[in-house]
mmCIF file of C-alpha atoms in Angstrom:
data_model
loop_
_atom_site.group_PDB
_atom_site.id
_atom_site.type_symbol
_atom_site.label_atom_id
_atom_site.label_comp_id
_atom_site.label_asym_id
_atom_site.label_seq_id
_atom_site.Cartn_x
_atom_site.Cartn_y
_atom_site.Cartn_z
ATOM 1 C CA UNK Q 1 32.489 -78.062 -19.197
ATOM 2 C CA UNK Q 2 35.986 -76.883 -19.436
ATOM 3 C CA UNK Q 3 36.520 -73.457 -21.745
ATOM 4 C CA UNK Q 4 39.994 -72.258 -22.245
ATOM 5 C CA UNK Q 5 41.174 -69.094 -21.758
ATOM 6 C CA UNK Q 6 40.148 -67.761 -25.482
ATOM 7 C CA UNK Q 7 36.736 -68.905 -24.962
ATOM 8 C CA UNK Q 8 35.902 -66.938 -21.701
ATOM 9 C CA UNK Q 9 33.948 -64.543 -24.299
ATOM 10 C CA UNK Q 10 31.458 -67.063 -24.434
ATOM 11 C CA UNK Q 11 30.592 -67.485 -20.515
ATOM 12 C CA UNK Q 12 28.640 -63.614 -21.271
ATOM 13 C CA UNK Q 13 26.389 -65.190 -24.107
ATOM 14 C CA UNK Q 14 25.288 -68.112 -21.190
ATOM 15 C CA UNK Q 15 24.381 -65.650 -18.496
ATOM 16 C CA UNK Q 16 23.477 -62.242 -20.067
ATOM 17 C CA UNK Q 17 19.906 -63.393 -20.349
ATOM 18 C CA UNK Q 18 19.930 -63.265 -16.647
ATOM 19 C CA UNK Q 19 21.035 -59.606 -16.490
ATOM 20 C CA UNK Q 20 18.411 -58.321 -17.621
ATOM 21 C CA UNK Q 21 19.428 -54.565 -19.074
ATOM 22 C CA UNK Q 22 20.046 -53.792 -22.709
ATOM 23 C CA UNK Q 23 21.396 -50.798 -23.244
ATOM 24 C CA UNK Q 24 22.097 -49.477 -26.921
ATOM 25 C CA UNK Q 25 22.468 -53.574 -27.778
ATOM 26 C CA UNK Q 26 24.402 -54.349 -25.068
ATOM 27 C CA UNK Q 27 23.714 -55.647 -21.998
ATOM 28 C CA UNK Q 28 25.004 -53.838 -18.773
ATOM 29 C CA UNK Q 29 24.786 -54.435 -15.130
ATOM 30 C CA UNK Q 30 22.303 -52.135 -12.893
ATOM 31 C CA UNK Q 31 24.315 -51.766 -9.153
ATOM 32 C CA UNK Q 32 22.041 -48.911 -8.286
ATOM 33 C CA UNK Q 33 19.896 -51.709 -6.384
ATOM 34 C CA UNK Q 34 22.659 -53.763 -4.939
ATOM 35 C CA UNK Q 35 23.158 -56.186 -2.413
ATOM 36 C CA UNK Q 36 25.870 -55.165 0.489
ATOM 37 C CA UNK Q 37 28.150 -57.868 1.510
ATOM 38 C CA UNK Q 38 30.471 -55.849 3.774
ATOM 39 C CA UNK Q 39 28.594 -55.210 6.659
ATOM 40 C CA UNK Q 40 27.361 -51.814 7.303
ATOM 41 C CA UNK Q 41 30.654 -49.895 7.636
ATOM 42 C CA UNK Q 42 32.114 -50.022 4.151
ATOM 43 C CA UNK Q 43 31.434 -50.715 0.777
ATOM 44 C CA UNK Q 44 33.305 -51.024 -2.363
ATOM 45 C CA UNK Q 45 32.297 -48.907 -5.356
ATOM 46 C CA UNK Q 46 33.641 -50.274 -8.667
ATOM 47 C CA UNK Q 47 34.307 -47.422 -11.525
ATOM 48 C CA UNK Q 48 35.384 -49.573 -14.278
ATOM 49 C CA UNK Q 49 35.505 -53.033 -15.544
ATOM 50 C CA UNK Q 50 38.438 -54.790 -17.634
ATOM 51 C CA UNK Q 51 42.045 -53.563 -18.002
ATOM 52 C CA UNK Q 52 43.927 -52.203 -21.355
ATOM 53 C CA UNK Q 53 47.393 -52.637 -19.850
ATOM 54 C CA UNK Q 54 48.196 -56.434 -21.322
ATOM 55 C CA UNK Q 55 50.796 -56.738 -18.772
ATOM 56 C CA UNK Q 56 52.323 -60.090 -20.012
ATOM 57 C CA UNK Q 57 51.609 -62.344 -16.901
ATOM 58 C CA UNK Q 58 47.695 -61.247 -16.509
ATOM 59 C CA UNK Q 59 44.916 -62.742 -17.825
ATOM 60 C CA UNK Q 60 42.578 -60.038 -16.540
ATOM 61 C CA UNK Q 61 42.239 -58.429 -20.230
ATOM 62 C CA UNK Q 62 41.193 -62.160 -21.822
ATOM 63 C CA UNK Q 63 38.566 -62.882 -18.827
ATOM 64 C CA UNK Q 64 37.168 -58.654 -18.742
ATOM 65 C CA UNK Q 65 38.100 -57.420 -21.909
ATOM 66 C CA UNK Q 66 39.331 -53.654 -22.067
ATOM 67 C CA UNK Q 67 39.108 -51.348 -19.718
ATOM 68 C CA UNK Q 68 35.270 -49.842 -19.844
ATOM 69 C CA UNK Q 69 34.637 -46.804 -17.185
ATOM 70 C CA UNK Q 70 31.195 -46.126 -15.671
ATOM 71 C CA UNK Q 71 29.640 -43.299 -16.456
ATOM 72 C CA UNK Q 72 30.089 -40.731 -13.959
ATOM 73 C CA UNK Q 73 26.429 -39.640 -12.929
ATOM 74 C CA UNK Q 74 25.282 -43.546 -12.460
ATOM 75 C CA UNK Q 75 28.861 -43.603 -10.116
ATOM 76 C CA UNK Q 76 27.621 -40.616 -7.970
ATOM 77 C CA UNK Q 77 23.746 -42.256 -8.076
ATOM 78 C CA UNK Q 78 25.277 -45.618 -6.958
ATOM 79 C CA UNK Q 79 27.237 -43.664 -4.183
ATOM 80 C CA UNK Q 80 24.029 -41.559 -3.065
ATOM 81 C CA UNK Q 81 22.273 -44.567 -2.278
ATOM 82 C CA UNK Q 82 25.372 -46.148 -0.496
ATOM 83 C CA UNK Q 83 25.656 -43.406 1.968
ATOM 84 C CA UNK Q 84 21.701 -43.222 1.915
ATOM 85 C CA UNK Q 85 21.942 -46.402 4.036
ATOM 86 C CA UNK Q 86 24.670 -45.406 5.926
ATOM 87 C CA UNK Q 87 28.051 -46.816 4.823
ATOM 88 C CA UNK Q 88 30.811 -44.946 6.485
ATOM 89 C CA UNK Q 89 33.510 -45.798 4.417
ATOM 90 C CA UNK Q 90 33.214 -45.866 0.165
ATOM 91 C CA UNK Q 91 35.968 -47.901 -1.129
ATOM 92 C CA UNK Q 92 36.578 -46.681 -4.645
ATOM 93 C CA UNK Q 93 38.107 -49.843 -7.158
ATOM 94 C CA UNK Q 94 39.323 -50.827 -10.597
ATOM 95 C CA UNK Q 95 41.449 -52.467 -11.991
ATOM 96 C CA UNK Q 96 43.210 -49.318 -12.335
ATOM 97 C CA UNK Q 97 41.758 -46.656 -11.110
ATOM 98 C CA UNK Q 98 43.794 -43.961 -12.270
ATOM 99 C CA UNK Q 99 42.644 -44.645 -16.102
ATOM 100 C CA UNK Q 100 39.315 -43.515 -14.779
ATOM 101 C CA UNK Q 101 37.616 -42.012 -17.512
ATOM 102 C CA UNK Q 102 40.044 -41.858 -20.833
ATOM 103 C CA UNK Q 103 37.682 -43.993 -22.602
ATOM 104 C CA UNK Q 104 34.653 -42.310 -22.323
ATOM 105 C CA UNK Q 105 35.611 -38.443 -21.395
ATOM 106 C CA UNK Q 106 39.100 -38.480 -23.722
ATOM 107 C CA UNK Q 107 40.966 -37.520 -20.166
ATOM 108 C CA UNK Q 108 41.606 -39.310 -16.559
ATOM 109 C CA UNK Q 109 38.703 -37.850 -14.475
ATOM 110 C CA UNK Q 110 39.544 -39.647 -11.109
ATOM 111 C CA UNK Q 111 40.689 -36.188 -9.197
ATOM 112 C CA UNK Q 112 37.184 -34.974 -10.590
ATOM 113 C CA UNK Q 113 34.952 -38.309 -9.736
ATOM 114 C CA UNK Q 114 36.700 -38.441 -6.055
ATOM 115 C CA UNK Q 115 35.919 -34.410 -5.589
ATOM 116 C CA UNK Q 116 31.987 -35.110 -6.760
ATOM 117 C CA UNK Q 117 31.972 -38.300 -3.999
ATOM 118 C CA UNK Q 118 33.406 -36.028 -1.458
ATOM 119 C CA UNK Q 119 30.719 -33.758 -1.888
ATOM 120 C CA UNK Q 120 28.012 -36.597 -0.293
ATOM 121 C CA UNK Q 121 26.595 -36.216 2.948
ATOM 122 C CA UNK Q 122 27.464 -39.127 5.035
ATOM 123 C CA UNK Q 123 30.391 -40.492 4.320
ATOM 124 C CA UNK Q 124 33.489 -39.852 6.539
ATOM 125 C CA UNK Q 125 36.277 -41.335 4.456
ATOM 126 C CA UNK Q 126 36.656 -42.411 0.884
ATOM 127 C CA UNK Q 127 39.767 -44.173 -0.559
ATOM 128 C CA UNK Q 128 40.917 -45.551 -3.896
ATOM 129 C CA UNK Q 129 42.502 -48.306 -4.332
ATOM 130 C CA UNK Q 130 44.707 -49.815 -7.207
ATOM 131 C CA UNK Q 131 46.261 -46.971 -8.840
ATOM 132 C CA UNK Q 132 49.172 -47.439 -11.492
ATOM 133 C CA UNK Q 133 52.659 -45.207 -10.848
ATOM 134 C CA UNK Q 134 51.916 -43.515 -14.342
ATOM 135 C CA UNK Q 135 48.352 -42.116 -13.810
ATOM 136 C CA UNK Q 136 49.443 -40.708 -10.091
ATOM 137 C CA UNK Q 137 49.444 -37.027 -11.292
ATOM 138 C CA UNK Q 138 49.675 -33.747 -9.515
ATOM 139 C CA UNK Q 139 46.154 -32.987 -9.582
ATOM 140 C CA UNK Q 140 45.489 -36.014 -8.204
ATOM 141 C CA UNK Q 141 48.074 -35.549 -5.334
ATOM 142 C CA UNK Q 142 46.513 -32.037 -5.233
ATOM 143 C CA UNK Q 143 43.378 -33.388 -4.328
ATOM 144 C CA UNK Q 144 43.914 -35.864 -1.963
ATOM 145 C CA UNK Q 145 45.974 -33.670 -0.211
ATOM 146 C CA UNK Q 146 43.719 -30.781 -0.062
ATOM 147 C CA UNK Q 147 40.077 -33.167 0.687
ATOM 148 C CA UNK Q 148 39.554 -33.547 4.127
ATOM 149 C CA UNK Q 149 37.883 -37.154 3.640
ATOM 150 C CA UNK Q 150 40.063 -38.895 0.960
ATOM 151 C CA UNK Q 151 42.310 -41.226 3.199
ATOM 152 C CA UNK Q 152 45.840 -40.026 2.603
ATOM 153 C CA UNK Q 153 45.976 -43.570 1.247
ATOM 154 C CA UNK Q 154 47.724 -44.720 -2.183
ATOM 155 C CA UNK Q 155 47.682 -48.658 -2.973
ATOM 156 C CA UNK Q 156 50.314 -48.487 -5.919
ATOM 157 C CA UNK Q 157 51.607 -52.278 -7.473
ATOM 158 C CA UNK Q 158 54.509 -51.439 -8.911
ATOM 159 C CA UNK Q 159 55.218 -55.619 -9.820
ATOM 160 C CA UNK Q 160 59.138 -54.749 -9.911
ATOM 161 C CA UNK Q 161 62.023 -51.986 -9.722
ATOM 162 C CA UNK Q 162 64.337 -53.289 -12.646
ATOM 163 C CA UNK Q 163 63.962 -52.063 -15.678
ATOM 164 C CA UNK Q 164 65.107 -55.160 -17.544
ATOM 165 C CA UNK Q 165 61.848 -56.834 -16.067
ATOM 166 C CA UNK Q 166 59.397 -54.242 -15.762
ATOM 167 C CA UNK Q 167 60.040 -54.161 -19.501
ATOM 168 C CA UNK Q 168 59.429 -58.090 -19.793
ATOM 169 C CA UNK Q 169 56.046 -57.562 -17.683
ATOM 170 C CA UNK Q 170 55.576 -54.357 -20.199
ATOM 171 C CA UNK Q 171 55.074 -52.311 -17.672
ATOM 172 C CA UNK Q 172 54.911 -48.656 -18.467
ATOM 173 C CA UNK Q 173 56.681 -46.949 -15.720
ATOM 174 C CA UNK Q 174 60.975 -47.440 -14.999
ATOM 175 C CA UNK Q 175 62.688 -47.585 -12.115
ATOM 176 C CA UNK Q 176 63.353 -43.587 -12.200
ATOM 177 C CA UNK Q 177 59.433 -42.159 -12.151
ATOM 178 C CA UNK Q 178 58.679 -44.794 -9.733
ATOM 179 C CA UNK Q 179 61.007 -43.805 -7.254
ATOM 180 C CA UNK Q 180 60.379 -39.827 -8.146
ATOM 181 C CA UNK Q 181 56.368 -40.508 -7.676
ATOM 182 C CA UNK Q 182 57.139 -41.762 -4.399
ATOM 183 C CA UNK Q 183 59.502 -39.306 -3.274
ATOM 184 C CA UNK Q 184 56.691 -36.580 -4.401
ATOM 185 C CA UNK Q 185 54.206 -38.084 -2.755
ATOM 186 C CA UNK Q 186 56.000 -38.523 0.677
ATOM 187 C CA UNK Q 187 57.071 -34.664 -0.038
ATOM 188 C CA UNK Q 188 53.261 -32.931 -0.639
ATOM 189 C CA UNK Q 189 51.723 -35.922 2.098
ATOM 190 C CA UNK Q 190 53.560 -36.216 4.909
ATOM 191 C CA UNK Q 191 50.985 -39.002 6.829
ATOM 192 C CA UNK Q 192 50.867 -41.070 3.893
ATOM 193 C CA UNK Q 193 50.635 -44.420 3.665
ATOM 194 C CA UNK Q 194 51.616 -46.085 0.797
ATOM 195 C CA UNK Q 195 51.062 -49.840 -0.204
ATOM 196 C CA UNK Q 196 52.350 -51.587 -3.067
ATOM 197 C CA UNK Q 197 52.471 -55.424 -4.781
ATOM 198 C CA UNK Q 198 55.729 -56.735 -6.116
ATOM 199 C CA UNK Q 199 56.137 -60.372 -7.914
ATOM 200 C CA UNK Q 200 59.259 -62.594 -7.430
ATOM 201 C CA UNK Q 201 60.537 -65.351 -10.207
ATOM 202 C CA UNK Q 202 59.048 -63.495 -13.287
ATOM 203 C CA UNK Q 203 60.537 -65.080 -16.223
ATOM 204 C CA UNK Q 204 64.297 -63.996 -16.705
ATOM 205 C CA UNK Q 205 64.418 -62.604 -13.074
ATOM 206 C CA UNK Q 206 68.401 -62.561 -12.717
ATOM 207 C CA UNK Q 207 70.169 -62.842 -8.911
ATOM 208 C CA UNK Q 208 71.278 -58.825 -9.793
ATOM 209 C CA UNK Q 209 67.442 -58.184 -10.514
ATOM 210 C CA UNK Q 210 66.346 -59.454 -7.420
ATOM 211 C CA UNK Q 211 68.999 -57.625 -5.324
ATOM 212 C CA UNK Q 212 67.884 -55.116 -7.326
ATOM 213 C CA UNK Q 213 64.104 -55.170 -5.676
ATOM 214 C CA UNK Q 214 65.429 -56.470 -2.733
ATOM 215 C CA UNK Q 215 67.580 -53.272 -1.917
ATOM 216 C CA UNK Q 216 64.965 -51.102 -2.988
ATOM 217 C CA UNK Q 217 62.365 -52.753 -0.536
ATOM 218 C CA UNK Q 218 64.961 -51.804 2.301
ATOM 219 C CA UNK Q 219 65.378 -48.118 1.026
ATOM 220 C CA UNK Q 220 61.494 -47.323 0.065
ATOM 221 C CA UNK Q 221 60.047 -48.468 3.729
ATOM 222 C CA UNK Q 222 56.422 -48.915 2.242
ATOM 223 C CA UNK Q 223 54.191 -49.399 4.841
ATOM 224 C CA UNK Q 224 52.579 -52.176 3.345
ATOM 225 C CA UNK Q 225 53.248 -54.356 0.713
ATOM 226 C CA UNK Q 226 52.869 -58.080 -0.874
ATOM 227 C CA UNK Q 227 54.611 -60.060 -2.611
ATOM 228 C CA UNK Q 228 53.525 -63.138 -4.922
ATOM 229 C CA UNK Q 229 55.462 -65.738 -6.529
ATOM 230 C CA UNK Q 230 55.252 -65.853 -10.636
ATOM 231 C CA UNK Q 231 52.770 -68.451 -11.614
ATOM 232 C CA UNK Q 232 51.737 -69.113 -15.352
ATOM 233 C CA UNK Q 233 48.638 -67.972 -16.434
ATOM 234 C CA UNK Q 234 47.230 -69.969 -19.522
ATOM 235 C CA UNK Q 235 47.442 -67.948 -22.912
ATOM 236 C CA UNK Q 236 49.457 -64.675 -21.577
ATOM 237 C CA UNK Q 237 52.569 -63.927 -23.201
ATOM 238 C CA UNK Q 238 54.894 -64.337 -19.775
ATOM 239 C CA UNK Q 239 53.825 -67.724 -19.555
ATOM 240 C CA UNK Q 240 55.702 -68.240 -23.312
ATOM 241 C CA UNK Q 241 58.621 -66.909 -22.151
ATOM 242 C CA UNK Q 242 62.054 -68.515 -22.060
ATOM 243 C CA UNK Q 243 63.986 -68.974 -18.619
ATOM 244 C CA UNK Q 244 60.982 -69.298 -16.195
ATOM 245 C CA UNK Q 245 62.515 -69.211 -12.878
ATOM 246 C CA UNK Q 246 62.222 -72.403 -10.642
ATOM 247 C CA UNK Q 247 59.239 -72.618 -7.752
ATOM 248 C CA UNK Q 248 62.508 -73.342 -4.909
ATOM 249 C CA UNK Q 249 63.979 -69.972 -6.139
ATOM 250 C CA UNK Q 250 60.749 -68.328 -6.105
ATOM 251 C CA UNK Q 251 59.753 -69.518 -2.558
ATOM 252 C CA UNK Q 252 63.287 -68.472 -1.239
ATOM 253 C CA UNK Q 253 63.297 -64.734 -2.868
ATOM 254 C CA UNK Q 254 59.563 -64.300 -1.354
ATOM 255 C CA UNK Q 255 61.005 -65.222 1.524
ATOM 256 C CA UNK Q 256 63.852 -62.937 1.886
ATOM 257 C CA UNK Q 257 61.074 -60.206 0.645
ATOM 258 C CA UNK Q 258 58.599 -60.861 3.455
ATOM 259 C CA UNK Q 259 61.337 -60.934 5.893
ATOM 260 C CA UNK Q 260 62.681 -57.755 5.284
ATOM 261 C CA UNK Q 261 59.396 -56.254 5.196
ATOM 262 C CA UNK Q 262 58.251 -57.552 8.217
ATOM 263 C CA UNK Q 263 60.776 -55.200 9.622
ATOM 264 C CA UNK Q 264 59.922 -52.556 8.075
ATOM 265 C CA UNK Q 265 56.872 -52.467 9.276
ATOM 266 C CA UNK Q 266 57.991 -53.225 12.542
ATOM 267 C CA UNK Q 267 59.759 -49.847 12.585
ATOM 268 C CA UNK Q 268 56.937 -47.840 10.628
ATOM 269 C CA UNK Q 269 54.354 -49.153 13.252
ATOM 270 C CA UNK Q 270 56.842 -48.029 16.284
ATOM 271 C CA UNK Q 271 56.520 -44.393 14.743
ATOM 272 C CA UNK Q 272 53.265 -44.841 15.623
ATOM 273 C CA UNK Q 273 53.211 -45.197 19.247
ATOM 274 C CA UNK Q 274 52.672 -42.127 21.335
ATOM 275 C CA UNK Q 275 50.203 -40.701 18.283
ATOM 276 C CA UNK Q 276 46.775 -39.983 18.002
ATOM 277 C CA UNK Q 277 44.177 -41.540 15.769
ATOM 278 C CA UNK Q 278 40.872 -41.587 14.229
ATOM 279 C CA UNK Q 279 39.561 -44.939 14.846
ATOM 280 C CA UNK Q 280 36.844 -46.318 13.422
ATOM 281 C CA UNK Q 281 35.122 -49.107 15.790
ATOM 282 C CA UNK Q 282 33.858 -52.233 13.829
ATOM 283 C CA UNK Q 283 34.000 -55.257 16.496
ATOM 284 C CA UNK Q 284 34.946 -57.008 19.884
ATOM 285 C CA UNK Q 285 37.771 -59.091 20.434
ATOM 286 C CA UNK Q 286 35.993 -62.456 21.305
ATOM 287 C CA UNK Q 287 36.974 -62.057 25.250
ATOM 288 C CA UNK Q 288 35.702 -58.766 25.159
ATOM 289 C CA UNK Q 289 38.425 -56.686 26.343
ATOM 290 C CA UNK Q 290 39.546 -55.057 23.349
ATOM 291 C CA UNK Q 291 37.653 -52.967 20.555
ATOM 292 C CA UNK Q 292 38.508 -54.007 17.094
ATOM 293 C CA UNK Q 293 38.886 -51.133 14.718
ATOM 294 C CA UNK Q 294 40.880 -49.593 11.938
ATOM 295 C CA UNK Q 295 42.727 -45.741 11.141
ATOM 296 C CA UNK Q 296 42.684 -44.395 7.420
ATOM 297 C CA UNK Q 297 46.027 -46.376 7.415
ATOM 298 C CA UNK Q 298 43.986 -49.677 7.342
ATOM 299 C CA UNK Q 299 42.352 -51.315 4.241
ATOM 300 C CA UNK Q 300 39.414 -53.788 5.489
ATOM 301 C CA UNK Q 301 40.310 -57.273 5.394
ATOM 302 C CA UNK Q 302 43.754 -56.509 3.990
ATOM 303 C CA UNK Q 303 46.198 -54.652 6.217
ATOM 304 C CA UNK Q 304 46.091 -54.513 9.913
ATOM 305 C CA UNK Q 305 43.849 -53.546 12.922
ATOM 306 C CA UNK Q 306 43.746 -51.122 15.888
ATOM 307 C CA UNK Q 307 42.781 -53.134 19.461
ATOM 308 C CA UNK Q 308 41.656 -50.763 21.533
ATOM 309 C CA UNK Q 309 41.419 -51.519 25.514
ATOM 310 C CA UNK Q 310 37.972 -51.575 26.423
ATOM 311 C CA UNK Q 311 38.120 -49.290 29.426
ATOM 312 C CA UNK Q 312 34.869 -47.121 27.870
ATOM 313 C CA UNK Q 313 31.581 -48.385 26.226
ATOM 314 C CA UNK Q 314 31.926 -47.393 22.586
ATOM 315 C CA UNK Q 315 29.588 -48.300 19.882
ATOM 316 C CA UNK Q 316 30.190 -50.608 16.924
ATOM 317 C CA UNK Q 317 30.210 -48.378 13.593
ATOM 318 C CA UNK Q 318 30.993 -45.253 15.774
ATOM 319 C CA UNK Q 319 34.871 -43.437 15.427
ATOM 320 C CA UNK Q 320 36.836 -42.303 18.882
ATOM 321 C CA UNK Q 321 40.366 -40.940 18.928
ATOM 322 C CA UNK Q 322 42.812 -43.483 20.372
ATOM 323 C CA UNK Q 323 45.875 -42.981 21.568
ATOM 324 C CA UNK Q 324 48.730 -45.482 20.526
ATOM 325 C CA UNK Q 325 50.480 -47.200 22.869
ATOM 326 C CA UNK Q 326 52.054 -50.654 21.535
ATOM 327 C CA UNK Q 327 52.193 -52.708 18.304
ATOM 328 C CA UNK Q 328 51.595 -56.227 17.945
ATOM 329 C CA UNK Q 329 53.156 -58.317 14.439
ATOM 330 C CA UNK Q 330 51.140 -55.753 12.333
ATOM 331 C CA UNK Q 331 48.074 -54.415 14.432
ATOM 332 C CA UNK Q 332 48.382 -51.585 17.062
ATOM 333 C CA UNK Q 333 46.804 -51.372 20.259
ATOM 334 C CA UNK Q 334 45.759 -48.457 22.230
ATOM 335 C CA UNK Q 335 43.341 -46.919 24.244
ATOM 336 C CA UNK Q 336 40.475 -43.862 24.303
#
């Protein structure tokens, strides 16, 4: 049966029999007693549902409704239990994580949650990931400078860098506090690794716009970053818009994008060689002479890997320092 984007609604009335839980007439979902998909490293820990932004290309807020936070003693129960059975890692996500808590609490409490998670036996690092330019504050900075397990880690999607489409997306940060957010955070976190999303052929996107994103790529040296090409997205308010930018331009400013970036990581990664890091050991490489493993610097499954030369028996799901000693595209390798 086909349902159109106004009708996702009614996909909850077909399945919330099957959840089970009814709390104060609604029905929620109990993760206390959840299945782990991601082996026995790492797990994700989800703080909120929806988004309230209405960015004009995303159909998140149609499909999830607003943004909804967890309560912050079921997060912390959830996150006893995860490093009960042993994760390593806790992967904190929403869609935005640094709205954590405004609709429940009347403030952002994600410098509070991440100090209370910090505060659990087990786990050795804890990151956040999707967190919008605006909600970056100084406490936050504050405390994942200060926290010894937060991975110096931010994974910000800026989208853009002109303000002529950031306003078209209806964004809420400009081209000025994005580029004094990163300077601040490259100032108080000097190992930081910052990651961001952009899009390319947004509706209106001029040749000066792009130049525009494409200079500031150059000058910002994120250490990683995607890029997708605008696609409509049934009922959102981008996909209205006038001058929608054709697929051959798209495909050619993603390319000059990703080719610029790709050396820019080359030359972050080089910075890299000679340096000492925390690895954490999660595989083989299938002929067995190299470790597979990742730094803080590495999301799972996203950004890149540390090959380690397997010149000493370490154990999967174990860390060991490694000493860099040459990249490869966007992995490094190195040994104990």
């Amino acid at each position: 049966m086909f349902i159109s984007i106004k009708e996702y609604d009614k996909i909850w009335d077909k399945i919330k029999e099957l959840i089970g839980n009814e709390e104060n007439g609604k029905y929620v979902l109990d993760f206390k007693d959840r299945v782990i998909t991601t082996g026995e490293n790492y797990a994700y820990l989800k703080i909120a549902e929806g988004c309230s932004n209405n960015c004009t290309y995303c159909a998140i807020p149609y499909i999830q409704g607003k943004y909804i936070s967890r309560k912050e003693e079921d997060i912390i129960e959830e996150a006893k239990i995860l490093a009960q059975k042993g994760i390593k890692e806790l992967i904190v996500i929403a869609q935005d994580t640094g709205r954590y808590g405004l609709d429940i609490y009347g403030e952002a409490r994600l410098p509070k949650l991440l100090k209370e998670l910090c505060k659990i036996d087990g786990f050795k690092w804890i990151r956040f990931l999707y967190t919008y330019p605006e909600t970056i504050t100084d406490e936050l900075i504050e405390v994942v400078k200060s926290e010894d397990k937060i991975c110096k880690y931010f994974d910000i999607p800026i989208q853009h860098i002109s303000n002529k489409v950031l306003k078209r997306m209806n964004r809420k940060s400009d081209k000025e506090s994005i580029e004094n957010m990163l300077a601040k955070l490259r100032k108080e976190i000097p190992d930081v690794i910052l990651r961001t999303t952009l899009i390319v052929g947004f509706p209106g996107e001029t040749k000066e716009d792009f130049e525009e994103l494409y200079e500031f790529v150059g000058k910002s040296k994120f250490d990683k970053l995607g890029v997708f090409m605008y696609s409509k997205e049934d009922g959102t308010p981008a996909a209205k818009l006038k001058e929608q930018i054709h697929h051959s331009t798209k495909k050619s400013r993603y390319n000059k994008i990703m080719s610029l970036q790709k050396e820019v990581s080359k030359k972050n990664l080089e910075e890299k060689i000679g340096k000492t890091y925390k690895v954490l050991i999660e595989n083989m490489s299938f002929d067995k002479k190299y470790y597979v493993g990742r730094t803080y610097m590495d999301v799972p499954e996203e950004d890149g890997v540390v090959f380690i030369k397997n010149t000493k028996d370490l154990k999967i799901g174990e860390f060991t320092k490694c000493k860099i000693t040459e990249i490869r595209d966007y992995d490094l390798i190195g040994e104990v």
